[in-house]
Amino acid sequence: MVRDWKKWLKAAGIRALKTVAQTAVATIGTSVVMSEVNWAMVASASVLAGILSLLTSLAGLPELEE
C-alpha cells in the first residue's frame, strides 16, 4: 500500500502522460494512413487512455512497490 500520495500521484501522472503520448502517436499514425487526421478523435482517444491509465494505477504501481 502506498503511504505517500505525492509519490503515487507523480508516478501515476508520469505513466498516464506516457500513455497519452503513445495513444496520440498511434492515432495520428493510423489517421495519416487514412489520409486525414481527425484531431478531435486524437484528443478524445488520448484523454480516455490517460484516464484509464490513472484508474489502472489505483490497483498498484510496480515502481512504488517496497
PDB file of N, CA and C in Angstrom:
ATOM      1  N   MET A   1       0.842  -1.183   0.000  1.00  0.00           N
ATOM      2  CA  MET A   1       0.000   0.000   0.000  1.00  0.00           C
ATOM      3  C   MET A   1       0.887   1.246   0.000  1.00  0.00           C
ATOM      4  N   VAL A   2       0.517   2.204  -0.812  1.00  0.00           N
ATOM      5  CA  VAL A   2       1.294   3.430  -0.917  1.00  0.00           C
ATOM      6  C   VAL A   2       0.926   4.349   0.239  1.00  0.00           C
ATOM      7  N   ARG A   3       1.933   4.798   0.944  1.00  0.00           N
ATOM      8  CA  ARG A   3       1.686   5.689   2.073  1.00  0.00           C
ATOM      9  C   ARG A   3       1.907   7.148   1.707  1.00  0.00           C
ATOM     10  N   ASP A   4       2.643   7.380   0.646  1.00  0.00           N
ATOM     11  CA  ASP A   4       2.966   8.743   0.231  1.00  0.00           C
ATOM     12  C   ASP A   4       2.208   9.075  -1.055  1.00  0.00           C
ATOM     13  N   TRP A   5       1.127   9.836  -0.919  1.00  0.00           N
ATOM     14  CA  TRP A   5       0.281  10.158  -2.064  1.00  0.00           C
ATOM     15  C   TRP A   5       1.004  11.007  -3.097  1.00  0.00           C
ATOM     16  N   LYS A   6       1.962  11.818  -2.661  1.00  0.00           N
ATOM     17  CA  LYS A   6       2.706  12.636  -3.627  1.00  0.00           C
ATOM     18  C   LYS A   6       3.515  11.747  -4.565  1.00  0.00           C
ATOM     19  N   LYS A   7       4.160  10.713  -4.006  1.00  0.00           N
ATOM     20  CA  LYS A   7       4.930   9.785  -4.842  1.00  0.00           C
ATOM     21  C   LYS A   7       4.002   9.041  -5.795  1.00  0.00           C
ATOM     22  N   TRP A   8       2.851   8.607  -5.270  1.00  0.00           N
ATOM     23  CA  TRP A   8       1.906   7.880  -6.112  1.00  0.00           C
ATOM     24  C   TRP A   8       1.403   8.764  -7.241  1.00  0.00           C
ATOM     25  N   LEU A   9       1.009   9.990  -6.903  1.00  0.00           N
ATOM     26  CA  LEU A   9       0.479  10.912  -7.899  1.00  0.00           C
ATOM     27  C   LEU A   9       1.514  11.212  -8.976  1.00  0.00           C
ATOM     28  N   LYS A  10       2.768  11.388  -8.560  1.00  0.00           N
ATOM     29  CA  LYS A  10       3.834  11.658  -9.534  1.00  0.00           C
ATOM     30  C   LYS A  10       4.033  10.449 -10.449  1.00  0.00           C
ATOM     31  N   ALA A  11       4.133   9.256  -9.878  1.00  0.00           N
ATOM     32  CA  ALA A  11       4.353   8.048 -10.676  1.00  0.00           C
ATOM     33  C   ALA A  11       3.165   7.769 -11.598  1.00  0.00           C
ATOM     34  N   ALA A  12       1.960   7.896 -11.070  1.00  0.00           N
ATOM     35  CA  ALA A  12       0.763   7.653 -11.875  1.00  0.00           C
ATOM     36  C   ALA A  12       0.629   8.707 -12.966  1.00  0.00           C
ATOM     37  N   GLY A  13       0.970   9.958 -12.645  1.00  0.00           N
ATOM     38  CA  GLY A  13       0.902  11.033 -13.631  1.00  0.00           C
ATOM     39  C   GLY A  13       1.884  10.830 -14.769  1.00  0.00           C
ATOM     40  N   ILE A  14       3.098  10.435 -14.439  1.00  0.00           N
ATOM     41  CA  ILE A  14       4.106  10.164 -15.475  1.00  0.00           C
ATOM     42  C   ILE A  14       3.645   9.020 -16.360  1.00  0.00           C
ATOM     43  N   ARG A  15       3.136   7.963 -15.742  1.00  0.00           N
ATOM     44  CA  ARG A  15       2.649   6.814 -16.503  1.00  0.00           C
ATOM     45  C   ARG A  15       1.492   7.223 -17.413  1.00  0.00           C
ATOM     46  N   ALA A  16       0.567   8.034 -16.899  1.00  0.00           N
ATOM     47  CA  ALA A  16      -0.582   8.474 -17.688  1.00  0.00           C
ATOM     48  C   ALA A  16      -0.147   9.360 -18.855  1.00  0.00           C
ATOM     49  N   LEU A  17       0.806  10.268 -18.615  1.00  0.00           N
ATOM     50  CA  LEU A  17       1.292  11.128 -19.699  1.00  0.00           C
ATOM     51  C   LEU A  17       1.966  10.314 -20.800  1.00  0.00           C
ATOM     52  N   LYS A  18       2.728   9.306 -20.418  1.00  0.00           N
ATOM     53  CA  LYS A  18       3.346   8.430 -21.423  1.00  0.00           C
ATOM     54  C   LYS A  18       2.268   7.712 -22.235  1.00  0.00           C
ATOM     55  N   THR A  19       1.221   7.261 -21.557  1.00  0.00           N
ATOM     56  CA  THR A  19       0.130   6.567 -22.244  1.00  0.00           C
ATOM     57  C   THR A  19      -0.596   7.505 -23.194  1.00  0.00           C
ATOM     58  N   VAL A  20      -0.829   8.745 -22.761  1.00  0.00           N
ATOM     59  CA  VAL A  20      -1.479   9.739 -23.616  1.00  0.00           C
ATOM     60  C   VAL A  20      -0.637   9.983 -24.866  1.00  0.00           C
ATOM     61  N   ALA A  21       0.663  10.159 -24.693  1.00  0.00           N
ATOM     62  CA  ALA A  21       1.550  10.411 -25.830  1.00  0.00           C
ATOM     63  C   ALA A  21       1.578   9.222 -26.785  1.00  0.00           C
ATOM     64  N   GLN A  22       1.667   8.022 -26.246  1.00  0.00           N
ATOM     65  CA  GLN A  22       1.689   6.826 -27.095  1.00  0.00           C
ATOM     66  C   GLN A  22       0.389   6.680 -27.877  1.00  0.00           C
ATOM     67  N   THR A  23      -0.725   6.952 -27.224  1.00  0.00           N
ATOM     68  CA  THR A  23      -2.017   6.852 -27.899  1.00  0.00           C
ATOM     69  C   THR A  23      -2.136   7.904 -28.991  1.00  0.00           C
ATOM     70  N   ALA A  24      -1.671   9.121 -28.706  1.00  0.00           N
ATOM     71  CA  ALA A  24      -1.728  10.187 -29.714  1.00  0.00           C
ATOM     72  C   ALA A  24      -0.889   9.819 -30.935  1.00  0.00           C
ATOM     73  N   VAL A  25       0.317   9.325 -30.712  1.00  0.00           N
ATOM     74  CA  VAL A  25       1.188   8.943 -31.830  1.00  0.00           C
ATOM     75  C   VAL A  25       0.542   7.828 -32.649  1.00  0.00           C
ATOM     76  N   ALA A  26       0.000   6.829 -31.976  1.00  0.00           N
ATOM     77  CA  ALA A  26      -0.635   5.713 -32.685  1.00  0.00           C
ATOM     78  C   ALA A  26      -1.862   6.179 -33.470  1.00  0.00           C
ATOM     79  N   THR A  27      -2.666   7.047 -32.865  1.00  0.00           N
ATOM     80  CA  THR A  27      -3.879   7.519 -33.523  1.00  0.00           C
ATOM     81  C   THR A  27      -3.535   8.407 -34.717  1.00  0.00           C
ATOM     82  N   ILE A  28      -2.552   9.280 -34.548  1.00  0.00           N
ATOM     83  CA  ILE A  28      -2.127  10.141 -35.658  1.00  0.00           C
ATOM     84  C   ILE A  28      -1.562   9.277 -36.788  1.00  0.00           C
ATOM     85  N   GLY A  29      -0.738   8.293 -36.428  1.00  0.00           N
ATOM     86  CA  GLY A  29      -0.172   7.410 -37.452  1.00  0.00           C
ATOM     87  C   GLY A  29      -1.236   6.671 -38.230  1.00  0.00           C
ATOM     88  N   THR A  30      -2.242   6.186 -37.538  1.00  0.00           N
ATOM     89  CA  THR A  30      -3.342   5.487 -38.204  1.00  0.00           C
ATOM     90  C   THR A  30      -4.137   6.447 -39.077  1.00  0.00           C
ATOM     91  N   SER A  31      -4.355   7.659 -38.595  1.00  0.00           N
ATOM     92  CA  SER A  31      -5.127   8.648 -39.345  1.00  0.00           C
ATOM     93  C   SER A  31      -4.401   9.083 -40.606  1.00  0.00           C
ATOM     94  N   VAL A  32      -3.086   9.197 -40.527  1.00  0.00           N
ATOM     95  CA  VAL A  32      -2.305   9.613 -41.699  1.00  0.00           C
ATOM     96  C   VAL A  32      -2.440   8.571 -42.802  1.00  0.00           C
ATOM     97  N   VAL A  33      -2.444   7.302 -42.403  1.00  0.00           N
ATOM     98  CA  VAL A  33      -2.616   6.235 -43.390  1.00  0.00           C
ATOM     99  C   VAL A  33      -3.974   6.378 -44.070  1.00  0.00           C
ATOM    100  N   MET A  34      -4.963   6.809 -43.306  1.00  0.00           N
ATOM    101  CA  MET A  34      -6.302   7.003 -43.872  1.00  0.00           C
ATOM    102  C   MET A  34      -6.411   8.367 -44.553  1.00  0.00           C
ATOM    103  N   SER A  35      -5.334   9.125 -44.596  1.00  0.00           N
ATOM    104  CA  SER A  35      -5.143  10.388 -45.321  1.00  0.00           C
ATOM    105  C   SER A  35      -5.715  11.640 -44.666  1.00  0.00           C
ATOM    106  N   GLU A  36      -6.291  11.549 -43.481  1.00  0.00           N
ATOM    107  CA  GLU A  36      -6.754  12.757 -42.798  1.00  0.00           C
ATOM    108  C   GLU A  36      -6.725  12.556 -41.287  1.00  0.00           C
ATOM    109  N   VAL A  37      -6.099  13.480 -40.581  1.00  0.00           N
ATOM    110  CA  VAL A  37      -6.030  13.399 -39.123  1.00  0.00           C
ATOM    111  C   VAL A  37      -7.251  14.092 -38.538  1.00  0.00           C
ATOM    112  N   ASN A  38      -8.026  13.349 -37.777  1.00  0.00           N
ATOM    113  CA  ASN A  38      -9.181  13.903 -37.080  1.00  0.00           C
ATOM    114  C   ASN A  38      -8.695  14.260 -35.668  1.00  0.00           C
ATOM    115  N   TRP A  39      -8.388  15.537 -35.451  1.00  0.00           N
ATOM    116  CA  TRP A  39      -7.773  15.969 -34.194  1.00  0.00           C
ATOM    117  C   TRP A  39      -8.690  15.765 -32.995  1.00  0.00           C
ATOM    118  N   ALA A  40      -9.993  15.864 -33.208  1.00  0.00           N
ATOM    119  CA  ALA A  40     -10.929  15.610 -32.104  1.00  0.00           C
ATOM    120  C   ALA A  40     -10.840  14.150 -31.670  1.00  0.00           C
ATOM    121  N   MET A  41     -10.709  13.239 -32.631  1.00  0.00           N
ATOM    122  CA  MET A  41     -10.582  11.825 -32.308  1.00  0.00           C
ATOM    123  C   MET A  41      -9.255  11.549 -31.599  1.00  0.00           C
ATOM    124  N   VAL A  42      -8.187  12.192 -32.058  1.00  0.00           N
ATOM    125  CA  VAL A  42      -6.873  12.024 -31.426  1.00  0.00           C
ATOM    126  C   VAL A  42      -6.940  12.477 -29.971  1.00  0.00           C
ATOM    127  N   ALA A  43      -7.506  13.658 -29.745  1.00  0.00           N
ATOM    128  CA  ALA A  43      -7.611  14.189 -28.384  1.00  0.00           C
ATOM    129  C   ALA A  43      -8.498  13.306 -27.511  1.00  0.00           C
ATOM    130  N   SER A  44      -9.635  12.901 -28.035  1.00  0.00           N
ATOM    131  CA  SER A  44     -10.572  12.078 -27.276  1.00  0.00           C
ATOM    132  C   SER A  44      -9.954  10.737 -26.883  1.00  0.00           C
ATOM    133  N   ALA A  45      -9.338  10.059 -27.830  1.00  0.00           N
ATOM    134  CA  ALA A  45      -8.724   8.756 -27.548  1.00  0.00           C
ATOM    135  C   ALA A  45      -7.574   8.899 -26.556  1.00  0.00           C
ATOM    136  N   SER A  46      -6.796   9.967 -26.697  1.00  0.00           N
ATOM    137  CA  SER A  46      -5.640  10.176 -25.820  1.00  0.00           C
ATOM    138  C   SER A  46      -6.067  10.486 -24.389  1.00  0.00           C
ATOM    139  N   VAL A  47      -7.067  11.335 -24.228  1.00  0.00           N
ATOM    140  CA  VAL A  47      -7.572  11.669 -22.885  1.00  0.00           C
ATOM    141  C   VAL A  47      -8.174  10.428 -22.232  1.00  0.00           C
ATOM    142  N   LEU A  48      -8.945   9.669 -22.985  1.00  0.00           N
ATOM    143  CA  LEU A  48      -9.529   8.445 -22.443  1.00  0.00           C
ATOM    144  C   LEU A  48      -8.436   7.477 -22.007  1.00  0.00           C
ATOM    145  N   ALA A  49      -7.387   7.345 -22.801  1.00  0.00           N
ATOM    146  CA  ALA A  49      -6.276   6.458 -22.441  1.00  0.00           C
ATOM    147  C   ALA A  49      -5.607   6.928 -21.152  1.00  0.00           C
ATOM    148  N   GLY A  50      -5.449   8.245 -20.994  1.00  0.00           N
ATOM    149  CA  GLY A  50      -4.868   8.791 -19.776  1.00  0.00           C
ATOM    150  C   GLY A  50      -5.712   8.498 -18.548  1.00  0.00           C
ATOM    151  N   ILE A  51      -7.014   8.651 -18.685  1.00  0.00           N
ATOM    152  CA  ILE A  51      -7.930   8.367 -17.578  1.00  0.00           C
ATOM    153  C   ILE A  51      -7.879   6.884 -17.209  1.00  0.00           C
ATOM    154  N   LEU A  52      -7.891   6.034 -18.222  1.00  0.00           N
ATOM    155  CA  LEU A  52      -7.814   4.588 -17.965  1.00  0.00           C
ATOM    156  C   LEU A  52      -6.489   4.223 -17.308  1.00  0.00           C
ATOM    157  N   SER A  53      -5.418   4.893 -17.692  1.00  0.00           N
ATOM    158  CA  SER A  53      -4.120   4.638 -17.074  1.00  0.00           C
ATOM    159  C   SER A  53      -4.151   4.997 -15.595  1.00  0.00           C
ATOM    160  N   LEU A  54      -4.733   6.142 -15.261  1.00  0.00           N
ATOM    161  CA  LEU A  54      -4.832   6.542 -13.850  1.00  0.00           C
ATOM    162  C   LEU A  54      -5.680   5.545 -13.056  1.00  0.00           C
ATOM    163  N   LEU A  55      -6.783   5.110 -13.647  1.00  0.00           N
ATOM    164  CA  LEU A  55      -7.639   4.145 -12.954  1.00  0.00           C
ATOM    165  C   LEU A  55      -6.914   2.811 -12.764  1.00  0.00           C
ATOM    166  N   THR A  56      -6.150   2.397 -13.755  1.00  0.00           N
ATOM    167  CA  THR A  56      -5.374   1.169 -13.639  1.00  0.00           C
ATOM    168  C   THR A  56      -4.313   1.309 -12.555  1.00  0.00           C
ATOM    169  N   SER A  57      -3.760   2.497 -12.415  1.00  0.00           N
ATOM    170  CA  SER A  57      -2.728   2.732 -11.407  1.00  0.00           C
ATOM    171  C   SER A  57      -3.261   2.600  -9.987  1.00  0.00           C
ATOM    172  N   LEU A  58      -4.568   2.731  -9.822  1.00  0.00           N
ATOM    173  CA  LEU A  58      -5.169   2.552  -8.497  1.00  0.00           C
ATOM    174  C   LEU A  58      -4.926   1.138  -7.977  1.00  0.00           C
ATOM    175  N   ALA A  59      -4.778   0.195  -8.888  1.00  0.00           N
ATOM    176  CA  ALA A  59      -4.525  -1.193  -8.483  1.00  0.00           C
ATOM    177  C   ALA A  59      -3.105  -1.392  -7.989  1.00  0.00           C
ATOM    178  N   GLY A  60      -2.242  -0.450  -8.298  1.00  0.00           N
ATOM    179  CA  GLY A  60      -0.853  -0.541  -7.842  1.00  0.00           C
ATOM    180  C   GLY A  60       0.126  -0.158  -8.937  1.00  0.00           C
ATOM    181  N   LEU A  61       1.233   0.377  -8.518  1.00  0.00           N
ATOM    182  CA  LEU A  61       2.305   0.757  -9.430  1.00  0.00           C
ATOM    183  C   LEU A  61       3.555  -0.017  -9.061  1.00  0.00           C
ATOM    184  N   PRO A  62       4.084  -0.805  -9.980  1.00  0.00           N
ATOM    185  CA  PRO A  62       5.285  -1.592  -9.667  1.00  0.00           C
ATOM    186  C   PRO A  62       6.468  -0.727  -9.219  1.00  0.00           C
ATOM    187  N   GLU A  63       6.560   0.488  -9.757  1.00  0.00           N
ATOM    188  CA  GLU A  63       7.684   1.338  -9.394  1.00  0.00           C
ATOM    189  C   GLU A  63       7.628   1.828  -7.946  1.00  0.00           C
ATOM    190  N   LEU A  64       6.484   1.661  -7.293  1.00  0.00           N
ATOM    191  CA  LEU A  64       6.352   2.090  -5.901  1.00  0.00           C
ATOM    192  C   LEU A  64       6.293   0.909  -4.925  1.00  0.00           C
ATOM    193  N   GLU A  65       6.403  -0.301  -5.447  1.00  0.00           N
ATOM    194  CA  GLU A  65       6.370  -1.470  -4.566  1.00  0.00           C
ATOM    195  C   GLU A  65       7.596  -1.466  -3.672  1.00  0.00           C
ATOM    196  N   GLU A  66       7.412  -1.791  -2.427  1.00  0.00           N
ATOM    197  CA  GLU A  66       8.529  -1.786  -1.477  1.00  0.00           C
ATOM    198  C   GLU A  66       8.916  -3.180  -1.089  1.00  0.00           C
TER     199      GLU A  66
END
